[in-house]
Amino acid sequence: MCTECDFRTELFKRRILVDTGIDGLPARSGMFESVITGFDNLITSFGGGDHPEVMRFPPAMNRARFEKSGYMKSFPQLAGTIHAFNGTDKGHATLLDKLMGGEDWTDQQEATDVVLAPAACYPLYPTVAELGPLPDEGRLYDLQSYCFRREPSKDPARMQMFRMREYVRIGTPDQVTDFRQTWLDRGRELMSKLAVPFDVDVANDPFFGRAGRMLANNQRDQRLKFELLVPIESTEKPTACLSFNYHQDHFGTLWGIRTAKDEVAHTACVGFGMERVALALFKHHGFDTREWPAPVRKALWG
Ligand code: ATP
Ligand code: ZN
């Protein structure tokens, strides 16, 4: 375990991650990616038997749907939008002049109809609403996407673009809370196989501003979010590697998702921070995967 050394410096020195000059935007090495693949397969070995519908959204989403999701109300500080040049020859000349002159050229860019996905499940809900009422058994999805959050940091476990694998359950309150309990148990079992220290605790999302403090308190009081935390960058403040979220009827109401009995659907998701789990493994088992304990290697790669 890397205690004395600076974990981040070591990751870059050994080129497990490669610095690109922007905090939270490193390149991933082959060794790092092999851990991500192993962990991805381990997740499937726990969740695949439930026969979820597998969907892979691109890392950007429909801006109108993003606006309707309310993300800007809660997390304006994290969102990333995609802008592009949409001008004439004259505009192009202006842009190039500014660029060459070291001026701000980005005022020549216009917002497009796509934004970066902030979480793997955001693009899902409207596509489920389009299917009409849920079947009696509800629905279950398996998602994975690169997500963007504008939170640049020296902490290698806080990235601006990272992969989130998710299972999302949509159904009655009972179906959805059962799902979350199942995954709280499975999450512990799964991380035990990886032999890293962890704790599970109630948590809140980083809601913005003064109004956000109330939302965060409310989320905690109602125990709507749990996190599985592993010490990575610091032992005092362990890092959320898995999260277990119960949204109640928030997305069901927003998108008009109805159950078979024509009630508003409830939703829950379990999210796996792929890079964070990989980093937790490097932190606790060392920088060379060939030297990791045999049971951990077996859990990841069979
Ligand atoms: P945190 O409290 O650390 O900001 P979060 O509660 O906002 O995380 P979620 O919104 O629940 O995280 O996202 C699901 C999972 O995605 C988290 O459990 C975590 O593993 C991962 N994740 C979130 N933010 C980042 C990030 N900036 N870099 C890498 N992984 C992240
Ligand atoms: Zn989710």
mmCIF file of C-alpha atoms and ligand atoms in Angstrom:
data_model
loop_
_atom_site.group_PDB
_atom_site.id
_atom_site.type_symbol
_atom_site.label_atom_id
_atom_site.label_comp_id
_atom_site.label_asym_id
_atom_site.label_seq_id
_atom_site.Cartn_x
_atom_site.Cartn_y
_atom_site.Cartn_z
ATOM 1 C CA MET A 1 0.000 0.000 0.000
ATOM 2 C CA CYS A 2 1.199 3.454 -0.906
ATOM 3 C CA THR A 3 1.310 5.322 2.409
ATOM 4 C CA GLU A 4 4.503 7.353 2.519
ATOM 5 C CA CYS A 5 4.575 8.225 -1.143
ATOM 6 C CA ASP A 6 2.371 10.721 -2.909
ATOM 7 C CA PHE A 7 -0.140 8.442 -4.618
ATOM 8 C CA ARG A 8 -0.871 10.836 -7.472
ATOM 9 C CA THR A 9 2.802 11.499 -8.272
ATOM 10 C CA GLU A 10 3.491 7.788 -8.298
ATOM 11 C CA LEU A 11 0.560 7.055 -10.649
ATOM 12 C CA PHE A 12 1.912 9.568 -13.159
ATOM 13 C CA LYS A 13 5.559 8.588 -12.696
ATOM 14 C CA ARG A 14 4.723 4.983 -13.458
ATOM 15 C CA ARG A 15 2.471 6.064 -16.341
ATOM 16 C CA ILE A 16 -0.506 4.185 -14.944
ATOM 17 C CA LEU A 17 -2.245 7.473 -15.644
ATOM 18 C CA VAL A 18 -0.717 10.010 -18.032
ATOM 19 C CA ASP A 19 -1.051 13.726 -17.370
ATOM 20 C CA THR A 20 -2.601 15.793 -20.176
ATOM 21 C CA GLY A 21 -1.987 19.164 -18.548
ATOM 22 C CA ILE A 22 -5.543 19.394 -17.201
ATOM 23 C CA ASP A 23 -6.451 18.242 -13.698
ATOM 24 C CA GLY A 24 -8.936 15.400 -13.737
ATOM 25 C CA LEU A 25 -8.426 14.523 -17.408
ATOM 26 C CA PRO A 26 -5.627 11.940 -17.525
ATOM 27 C CA ALA A 27 -5.070 9.259 -20.156
ATOM 28 C CA ARG A 28 -5.458 5.689 -18.929
ATOM 29 C CA SER A 29 -2.765 3.059 -19.470
ATOM 30 C CA GLY A 30 -3.351 -0.489 -20.648
ATOM 31 C CA MET A 31 -2.782 -1.769 -17.128
ATOM 32 C CA PHE A 32 -5.317 0.671 -15.721
ATOM 33 C CA GLU A 33 -7.852 -0.305 -18.400
ATOM 34 C CA SER A 34 -7.374 -3.999 -17.689
ATOM 35 C CA VAL A 35 -8.495 -3.285 -14.119
ATOM 36 C CA ILE A 36 -11.540 -1.396 -15.404
ATOM 37 C CA THR A 37 -12.429 -4.353 -17.656
ATOM 38 C CA GLY A 38 -11.968 -6.827 -14.813
ATOM 39 C CA PHE A 39 -14.154 -4.766 -12.515
ATOM 40 C CA ASP A 40 -16.780 -4.329 -15.227
ATOM 41 C CA ASN A 41 -16.955 -8.119 -15.584
ATOM 42 C CA LEU A 42 -17.123 -8.585 -11.817
ATOM 43 C CA ILE A 43 -20.127 -6.248 -11.672
ATOM 44 C CA THR A 44 -21.821 -8.263 -14.423
ATOM 45 C CA SER A 45 -21.172 -11.480 -12.510
ATOM 46 C CA PHE A 46 -23.270 -10.015 -9.665
ATOM 47 C CA GLY A 47 -25.973 -8.259 -11.703
ATOM 48 C CA GLY A 48 -26.202 -10.065 -15.040
ATOM 49 C CA GLY A 49 -28.367 -12.855 -13.643
ATOM 50 C CA ASP A 50 -31.217 -10.348 -13.161
ATOM 51 C CA HIS A 51 -31.322 -9.986 -16.961
ATOM 52 C CA PRO A 52 -31.281 -6.206 -17.208
ATOM 53 C CA GLU A 53 -31.710 -4.533 -20.568
ATOM 54 C CA VAL A 54 -28.237 -3.367 -21.569
ATOM 55 C CA MET A 55 -28.002 0.153 -23.007
ATOM 56 C CA ARG A 56 -24.927 2.239 -23.783
ATOM 57 C CA PHE A 57 -25.585 5.940 -24.277
ATOM 58 C CA PRO A 58 -22.926 8.192 -25.767
ATOM 59 C CA PRO A 59 -21.258 10.552 -23.263
ATOM 60 C CA ALA A 60 -23.425 13.458 -24.430
ATOM 61 C CA MET A 61 -27.166 13.934 -24.184
ATOM 62 C CA ASN A 62 -30.129 15.807 -25.644
ATOM 63 C CA ARG A 63 -29.930 19.383 -24.283
ATOM 64 C CA ALA A 64 -33.721 19.876 -24.092
ATOM 65 C CA ARG A 65 -33.992 16.705 -22.000
ATOM 66 C CA PHE A 66 -31.108 17.810 -19.828
ATOM 67 C CA GLU A 67 -32.836 21.178 -19.249
ATOM 68 C CA LYS A 68 -36.047 19.419 -18.276
ATOM 69 C CA SER A 69 -34.156 17.111 -15.879
ATOM 70 C CA GLY A 70 -33.596 20.006 -13.445
ATOM 71 C CA TYR A 71 -29.828 19.414 -13.325
ATOM 72 C CA MET A 72 -29.099 23.144 -13.647
ATOM 73 C CA LYS A 73 -31.269 23.834 -10.607
ATOM 74 C CA SER A 74 -29.256 21.493 -8.391
ATOM 75 C CA PHE A 75 -25.748 21.239 -9.866
ATOM 76 C CA PRO A 76 -25.033 24.239 -12.146
ATOM 77 C CA GLN A 77 -21.381 24.150 -11.054
ATOM 78 C CA LEU A 78 -20.822 20.644 -12.438
ATOM 79 C CA ALA A 79 -22.533 20.812 -15.824
ATOM 80 C CA GLY A 80 -20.673 20.904 -19.126
ATOM 81 C CA THR A 81 -22.314 22.126 -22.314
ATOM 82 C CA ILE A 82 -21.112 21.655 -25.880
ATOM 83 C CA HIS A 83 -20.624 24.736 -28.009
ATOM 84 C CA ALA A 84 -19.592 24.866 -31.652
ATOM 85 C CA PHE A 85 -18.851 27.351 -34.397
ATOM 86 C CA ASN A 86 -21.896 28.054 -36.530
ATOM 87 C CA GLY A 87 -20.859 31.203 -38.391
ATOM 88 C CA THR A 88 -19.937 32.520 -41.813
ATOM 89 C CA ASP A 89 -16.557 33.188 -43.479
ATOM 90 C CA LYS A 90 -16.523 36.565 -41.764
ATOM 91 C CA GLY A 91 -17.114 34.964 -38.382
ATOM 92 C CA HIS A 92 -14.375 32.435 -39.134
ATOM 93 C CA ALA A 93 -11.920 35.231 -39.904
ATOM 94 C CA THR A 94 -12.807 36.948 -36.619
ATOM 95 C CA LEU A 95 -12.373 33.686 -34.744
ATOM 96 C CA LEU A 96 -8.929 33.069 -36.262
ATOM 97 C CA ASP A 97 -7.813 36.648 -35.602
ATOM 98 C CA LYS A 98 -8.759 36.317 -31.972
ATOM 99 C CA LEU A 99 -7.136 32.915 -31.693
ATOM 100 C CA MET A 100 -3.858 34.129 -33.222
ATOM 101 C CA GLY A 101 -3.931 37.254 -31.086
ATOM 102 C CA GLY A 102 -4.279 35.206 -27.940
ATOM 103 C CA GLU A 103 -7.707 36.745 -27.301
ATOM 104 C CA ASP A 104 -10.812 34.925 -26.156
ATOM 105 C CA TRP A 105 -12.178 33.359 -29.360
ATOM 106 C CA THR A 106 -14.897 31.347 -27.661
ATOM 107 C CA ASP A 107 -17.496 34.109 -27.979
ATOM 108 C CA GLN A 108 -17.717 32.937 -31.609
ATOM 109 C CA GLN A 109 -19.079 29.589 -30.368
ATOM 110 C CA GLU A 110 -22.772 28.865 -29.960
ATOM 111 C CA ALA A 111 -24.528 26.390 -27.711
ATOM 112 C CA THR A 112 -25.478 23.206 -29.569
ATOM 113 C CA ASP A 113 -28.409 20.913 -28.860
ATOM 114 C CA VAL A 114 -26.157 18.500 -26.910
ATOM 115 C CA VAL A 115 -24.596 18.678 -23.456
ATOM 116 C CA LEU A 116 -22.202 16.312 -21.696
ATOM 117 C CA ALA A 117 -23.854 13.527 -19.702
ATOM 118 C CA PRO A 118 -23.512 14.239 -15.961
ATOM 119 C CA ALA A 119 -24.522 10.712 -14.904
ATOM 120 C CA ALA A 120 -25.109 7.506 -16.825
ATOM 121 C CA CYS A 121 -28.822 7.366 -15.994
ATOM 122 C CA TYR A 122 -29.909 10.885 -17.015
ATOM 123 C CA PRO A 123 -30.499 10.054 -20.694
ATOM 124 C CA LEU A 124 -32.395 6.888 -19.775
ATOM 125 C CA TYR A 125 -35.632 8.086 -18.162
ATOM 126 C CA PRO A 126 -37.247 9.841 -21.145
ATOM 127 C CA THR A 127 -36.547 6.803 -23.338
ATOM 128 C CA VAL A 128 -38.357 4.612 -20.784
ATOM 129 C CA ALA A 129 -41.313 7.022 -20.616
ATOM 130 C CA GLU A 130 -41.696 6.634 -24.394
ATOM 131 C CA LEU A 131 -42.339 2.901 -23.964
ATOM 132 C CA GLY A 132 -45.634 3.569 -22.132
ATOM 133 C CA PRO A 133 -46.734 2.029 -18.814
ATOM 134 C CA LEU A 134 -44.302 -0.377 -17.147
ATOM 135 C CA PRO A 135 -44.967 -4.116 -17.180
ATOM 136 C CA ASP A 136 -46.047 -5.624 -13.799
ATOM 137 C CA GLU A 137 -42.452 -6.555 -12.973
ATOM 138 C CA GLY A 138 -41.151 -3.057 -13.749
ATOM 139 C CA ARG A 139 -37.935 -2.519 -15.688
ATOM 140 C CA LEU A 140 -34.230 -2.979 -15.041
ATOM 141 C CA TYR A 141 -31.358 -1.427 -16.989
ATOM 142 C CA ASP A 142 -27.608 -1.903 -17.197
ATOM 143 C CA LEU A 143 -25.834 1.304 -18.244
ATOM 144 C CA GLN A 144 -22.292 2.531 -18.604
ATOM 145 C CA SER A 145 -21.091 5.879 -19.841
ATOM 146 C CA TYR A 146 -18.327 8.383 -19.557
ATOM 147 C CA CYS A 147 -19.725 11.257 -17.481
ATOM 148 C CA PHE A 148 -18.548 14.844 -17.181
ATOM 149 C CA ARG A 149 -18.446 16.894 -14.000
ATOM 150 C CA ARG A 150 -16.666 20.208 -13.777
ATOM 151 C CA GLU A 151 -14.767 19.536 -10.580
ATOM 152 C CA PRO A 152 -11.061 19.825 -11.463
ATOM 153 C CA SER A 153 -8.909 18.529 -8.628
ATOM 154 C CA LYS A 154 -5.431 17.270 -7.807
ATOM 155 C CA ASP A 155 -7.107 14.287 -6.192
ATOM 156 C CA PRO A 156 -6.696 11.519 -8.801
ATOM 157 C CA ALA A 157 -10.031 10.067 -7.676
ATOM 158 C CA ARG A 158 -11.893 13.254 -8.584
ATOM 159 C CA MET A 159 -11.887 13.396 -12.351
ATOM 160 C CA GLN A 160 -13.680 15.630 -14.819
ATOM 161 C CA MET A 161 -14.500 12.714 -17.110
ATOM 162 C CA PHE A 162 -14.951 9.262 -15.676
ATOM 163 C CA ARG A 163 -16.949 6.117 -16.299
ATOM 164 C CA MET A 164 -20.010 5.242 -14.352
ATOM 165 C CA ARG A 165 -21.596 1.808 -14.583
ATOM 166 C CA GLU A 166 -25.156 1.753 -13.297
ATOM 167 C CA TYR A 167 -28.051 -0.557 -12.722
ATOM 168 C CA VAL A 168 -31.318 1.366 -12.734
ATOM 169 C CA ARG A 169 -34.589 -0.053 -11.412
ATOM 170 C CA ILE A 170 -37.931 1.444 -12.360
ATOM 171 C CA GLY A 171 -41.162 0.192 -10.778
ATOM 172 C CA THR A 172 -43.296 0.292 -7.648
ATOM 173 C CA PRO A 173 -41.841 1.653 -4.389
ATOM 174 C CA ASP A 174 -41.448 -1.937 -3.104
ATOM 175 C CA GLN A 175 -39.663 -3.174 -6.233
ATOM 176 C CA VAL A 176 -37.317 -0.239 -6.182
ATOM 177 C CA THR A 177 -36.443 -0.277 -2.465
ATOM 178 C CA ASP A 178 -35.890 -4.064 -2.622
ATOM 179 C CA PHE A 179 -33.487 -3.469 -5.496
ATOM 180 C CA ARG A 180 -31.538 -0.912 -3.505
ATOM 181 C CA GLN A 181 -31.294 -3.184 -0.470
ATOM 182 C CA THR A 182 -30.126 -6.070 -2.663
ATOM 183 C CA TRP A 183 -27.377 -3.890 -4.109
ATOM 184 C CA LEU A 184 -26.313 -2.552 -0.707
ATOM 185 C CA ASP A 185 -25.651 -6.195 0.202
ATOM 186 C CA ARG A 186 -24.103 -7.121 -3.133
ATOM 187 C CA GLY A 187 -21.929 -4.003 -3.117
ATOM 188 C CA ARG A 188 -20.387 -5.049 0.189
ATOM 189 C CA GLU A 189 -19.845 -8.609 -1.031
ATOM 190 C CA LEU A 190 -18.331 -7.431 -4.294
ATOM 191 C CA MET A 191 -15.896 -5.027 -2.626
ATOM 192 C CA SER A 192 -14.932 -7.678 -0.057
ATOM 193 C CA LYS A 193 -13.734 -9.824 -2.963
ATOM 194 C CA LEU A 194 -11.428 -6.967 -3.922
ATOM 195 C CA ALA A 195 -9.962 -6.873 -0.387
ATOM 196 C CA VAL A 196 -10.033 -3.106 0.055
ATOM 197 C CA PRO A 197 -11.176 -1.481 3.313
ATOM 198 C CA PHE A 198 -14.578 0.190 3.072
ATOM 199 C CA ASP A 199 -17.494 1.659 4.946
ATOM 200 C CA VAL A 200 -21.090 2.243 3.913
ATOM 201 C CA ASP A 201 -22.727 5.463 5.064
ATOM 202 C CA VAL A 202 -25.620 7.792 4.276
ATOM 203 C CA ALA A 203 -24.622 10.613 1.974
ATOM 204 C CA ASN A 204 -25.874 13.578 0.018
ATOM 205 C CA ASP A 205 -25.336 14.983 -3.441
ATOM 206 C CA PRO A 206 -23.322 18.221 -3.831
ATOM 207 C CA PHE A 207 -26.398 20.460 -4.279
ATOM 208 C CA PHE A 208 -25.442 24.033 -5.147
ATOM 209 C CA GLY A 209 -25.841 27.103 -2.969
ATOM 210 C CA ARG A 210 -27.895 27.965 0.063
ATOM 211 C CA ALA A 211 -31.076 26.258 -1.123
ATOM 212 C CA GLY A 212 -28.884 23.255 -1.850
ATOM 213 C CA ARG A 213 -27.988 22.864 1.808
ATOM 214 C CA MET A 214 -31.637 22.198 2.586
ATOM 215 C CA LEU A 215 -31.937 19.661 -0.221
ATOM 216 C CA ALA A 216 -28.806 17.908 1.020
ATOM 217 C CA ASN A 217 -30.100 17.755 4.606
ATOM 218 C CA ASN A 218 -33.428 16.462 3.420
ATOM 219 C CA GLN A 219 -31.716 13.754 1.337
ATOM 220 C CA ARG A 220 -29.731 12.652 4.387
ATOM 221 C CA ASP A 221 -32.689 12.733 6.769
ATOM 222 C CA GLN A 222 -34.671 10.534 4.414
ATOM 223 C CA ARG A 223 -31.676 8.234 3.839
ATOM 224 C CA LEU A 224 -32.132 8.474 0.081
ATOM 225 C CA LYS A 225 -28.428 8.107 -0.766
ATOM 226 C CA PHE A 226 -25.828 5.709 0.561
ATOM 227 C CA GLU A 227 -22.210 5.527 -0.456
ATOM 228 C CA LEU A 228 -19.630 2.810 -0.175
ATOM 229 C CA LEU A 229 -16.463 4.658 0.748
ATOM 230 C CA VAL A 230 -12.839 3.554 0.404
ATOM 231 C CA PRO A 231 -9.829 5.503 1.655
ATOM 232 C CA ILE A 232 -7.865 6.496 -1.463
ATOM 233 C CA GLU A 233 -6.402 10.001 -1.334
ATOM 234 C CA SER A 234 -6.961 10.453 2.393
ATOM 235 C CA THR A 235 -7.929 8.235 5.303
ATOM 236 C CA GLU A 236 -9.861 11.012 7.073
ATOM 237 C CA LYS A 237 -12.028 11.625 4.041
ATOM 238 C CA PRO A 238 -12.605 8.345 2.215
ATOM 239 C CA THR A 239 -13.842 8.411 -1.381
ATOM 240 C CA ALA A 240 -17.298 7.367 -2.593
ATOM 241 C CA CYS A 241 -16.721 4.437 -4.951
ATOM 242 C CA LEU A 242 -20.261 3.058 -5.188
ATOM 243 C CA SER A 243 -23.498 4.914 -4.568
ATOM 244 C CA PHE A 244 -27.007 3.662 -3.950
ATOM 245 C CA ASN A 245 -29.693 6.190 -4.727
ATOM 246 C CA TYR A 246 -33.444 6.147 -4.195
ATOM 247 C CA HIS A 247 -35.052 8.969 -6.202
ATOM 248 C CA GLN A 248 -38.583 8.210 -4.960
ATOM 249 C CA ASP A 249 -41.035 9.463 -7.636
ATOM 250 C CA HIS A 250 -38.769 12.330 -8.800
ATOM 251 C CA PHE A 251 -37.953 10.986 -12.279
ATOM 252 C CA GLY A 252 -41.275 9.150 -12.604
ATOM 253 C CA THR A 253 -43.204 12.402 -12.122
ATOM 254 C CA LEU A 254 -40.809 14.467 -14.216
ATOM 255 C CA TRP A 255 -40.943 12.171 -17.249
ATOM 256 C CA GLY A 256 -44.442 10.734 -16.773
ATOM 257 C CA ILE A 257 -43.386 7.121 -16.187
ATOM 258 C CA ARG A 258 -46.387 5.078 -14.950
ATOM 259 C CA THR A 259 -46.582 1.630 -13.393
ATOM 260 C CA ALA A 260 -48.823 -1.168 -14.675
ATOM 261 C CA LYS A 261 -51.428 -0.020 -12.101
ATOM 262 C CA ASP A 262 -51.181 3.529 -13.488
ATOM 263 C CA GLU A 263 -49.351 4.980 -10.514
ATOM 264 C CA VAL A 264 -46.273 7.171 -10.750
ATOM 265 C CA ALA A 265 -43.180 4.968 -11.059
ATOM 266 C CA HIS A 266 -40.391 5.134 -8.508
ATOM 267 C CA THR A 267 -36.723 4.759 -9.460
ATOM 268 C CA ALA A 268 -33.433 3.813 -7.855
ATOM 269 C CA CYS A 269 -29.931 3.293 -9.158
ATOM 270 C CA VAL A 270 -26.655 1.826 -8.044
ATOM 271 C CA GLY A 271 -23.628 3.606 -9.520
ATOM 272 C CA PHE A 272 -20.099 2.216 -9.722
ATOM 273 C CA GLY A 273 -17.275 4.723 -10.129
ATOM 274 C CA MET A 274 -15.049 2.655 -12.416
ATOM 275 C CA GLU A 275 -11.898 4.773 -12.141
ATOM 276 C CA ARG A 276 -12.327 5.200 -8.391
ATOM 277 C CA VAL A 277 -12.483 1.460 -7.800
ATOM 278 C CA ALA A 278 -9.435 0.932 -10.031
ATOM 279 C CA LEU A 279 -7.558 3.600 -8.049
ATOM 280 C CA ALA A 280 -8.632 2.031 -4.737
ATOM 281 C CA LEU A 281 -7.099 -1.246 -5.955
ATOM 282 C CA PHE A 282 -3.805 0.403 -6.956
ATOM 283 C CA LYS A 283 -3.743 2.232 -3.642
ATOM 284 C CA HIS A 284 -4.232 -0.854 -1.495
ATOM 285 C CA HIS A 285 -2.541 -3.590 -3.545
ATOM 286 C CA GLY A 286 0.313 -1.677 -5.146
ATOM 287 C CA PHE A 287 1.242 -0.351 -8.581
ATOM 288 C CA ASP A 288 1.819 -3.685 -10.321
ATOM 289 C CA THR A 289 -1.315 -5.735 -10.942
ATOM 290 C CA ARG A 290 0.813 -8.898 -11.369
ATOM 291 C CA GLU A 291 1.666 -8.657 -7.682
ATOM 292 C CA TRP A 292 -1.872 -8.242 -6.428
ATOM 293 C CA PRO A 293 -3.197 -10.979 -4.090
ATOM 294 C CA ALA A 294 -4.305 -14.075 -5.996
ATOM 295 C CA PRO A 295 -7.965 -13.907 -4.809
ATOM 296 C CA VAL A 296 -8.202 -10.310 -6.027
ATOM 297 C CA ARG A 297 -6.722 -11.226 -9.395
ATOM 298 C CA LYS A 298 -9.145 -14.122 -9.617
ATOM 299 C CA ALA A 299 -12.134 -11.885 -8.805
ATOM 300 C CA LEU A 300 -11.103 -9.500 -11.586
ATOM 301 C CA TRP A 301 -9.759 -11.753 -14.282
ATOM 302 C CA GLY A 302 -10.921 -15.286 -13.443
HETATM 303 P P1 ATP B 1 -18.789 12.711 -4.582
HETATM 304 O O1 ATP B 1 -19.629 12.831 -3.320
HETATM 305 O O2 ATP B 1 -17.435 12.093 -4.340
HETATM 306 O O3 ATP B 1 -18.712 13.996 -5.380
HETATM 307 P P2 ATP B 1 -21.166 11.777 -5.872
HETATM 308 O O4 ATP B 1 -21.949 11.423 -4.655
HETATM 309 O O5 ATP B 1 -21.458 13.079 -6.512
HETATM 310 O O6 ATP B 1 -19.593 11.657 -5.548
HETATM 311 P P3 ATP B 1 -22.642 10.130 -7.657
HETATM 312 O O7 ATP B 1 -23.346 11.278 -8.251
HETATM 313 O O8 ATP B 1 -23.393 9.254 -6.743
HETATM 314 O O9 ATP B 1 -21.318 10.641 -6.946
HETATM 315 O O10 ATP B 1 -21.951 9.303 -8.835
HETATM 316 C C1 ATP B 1 -21.894 7.886 -8.874
HETATM 317 C C2 ATP B 1 -20.481 7.378 -8.754
HETATM 318 O O11 ATP B 1 -19.629 8.015 -9.698
HETATM 319 C C3 ATP B 1 -19.859 7.716 -7.393
HETATM 320 O O12 ATP B 1 -20.161 6.720 -6.440
HETATM 321 C C4 ATP B 1 -18.386 7.740 -7.720
HETATM 322 O O13 ATP B 1 -17.820 6.456 -7.594
HETATM 323 C C5 ATP B 1 -18.333 8.171 -9.169
HETATM 324 N N1 ATP B 1 -17.902 9.580 -9.273
HETATM 325 C C6 ATP B 1 -18.609 10.684 -8.951
HETATM 326 N N2 ATP B 1 -17.908 11.794 -9.179
HETATM 327 C C7 ATP B 1 -16.686 11.396 -9.656
HETATM 328 C C8 ATP B 1 -15.498 12.083 -10.089
HETATM 329 N N3 ATP B 1 -15.413 13.412 -10.094
HETATM 330 N N4 ATP B 1 -14.464 11.339 -10.523
HETATM 331 C C9 ATP B 1 -14.528 9.983 -10.543
HETATM 332 N N5 ATP B 1 -15.614 9.290 -10.149
HETATM 333 C C10 ATP B 1 -16.688 9.972 -9.712
HETATM 334 ZN ZN ZN B 2 -28.250 7.053 -11.489
#
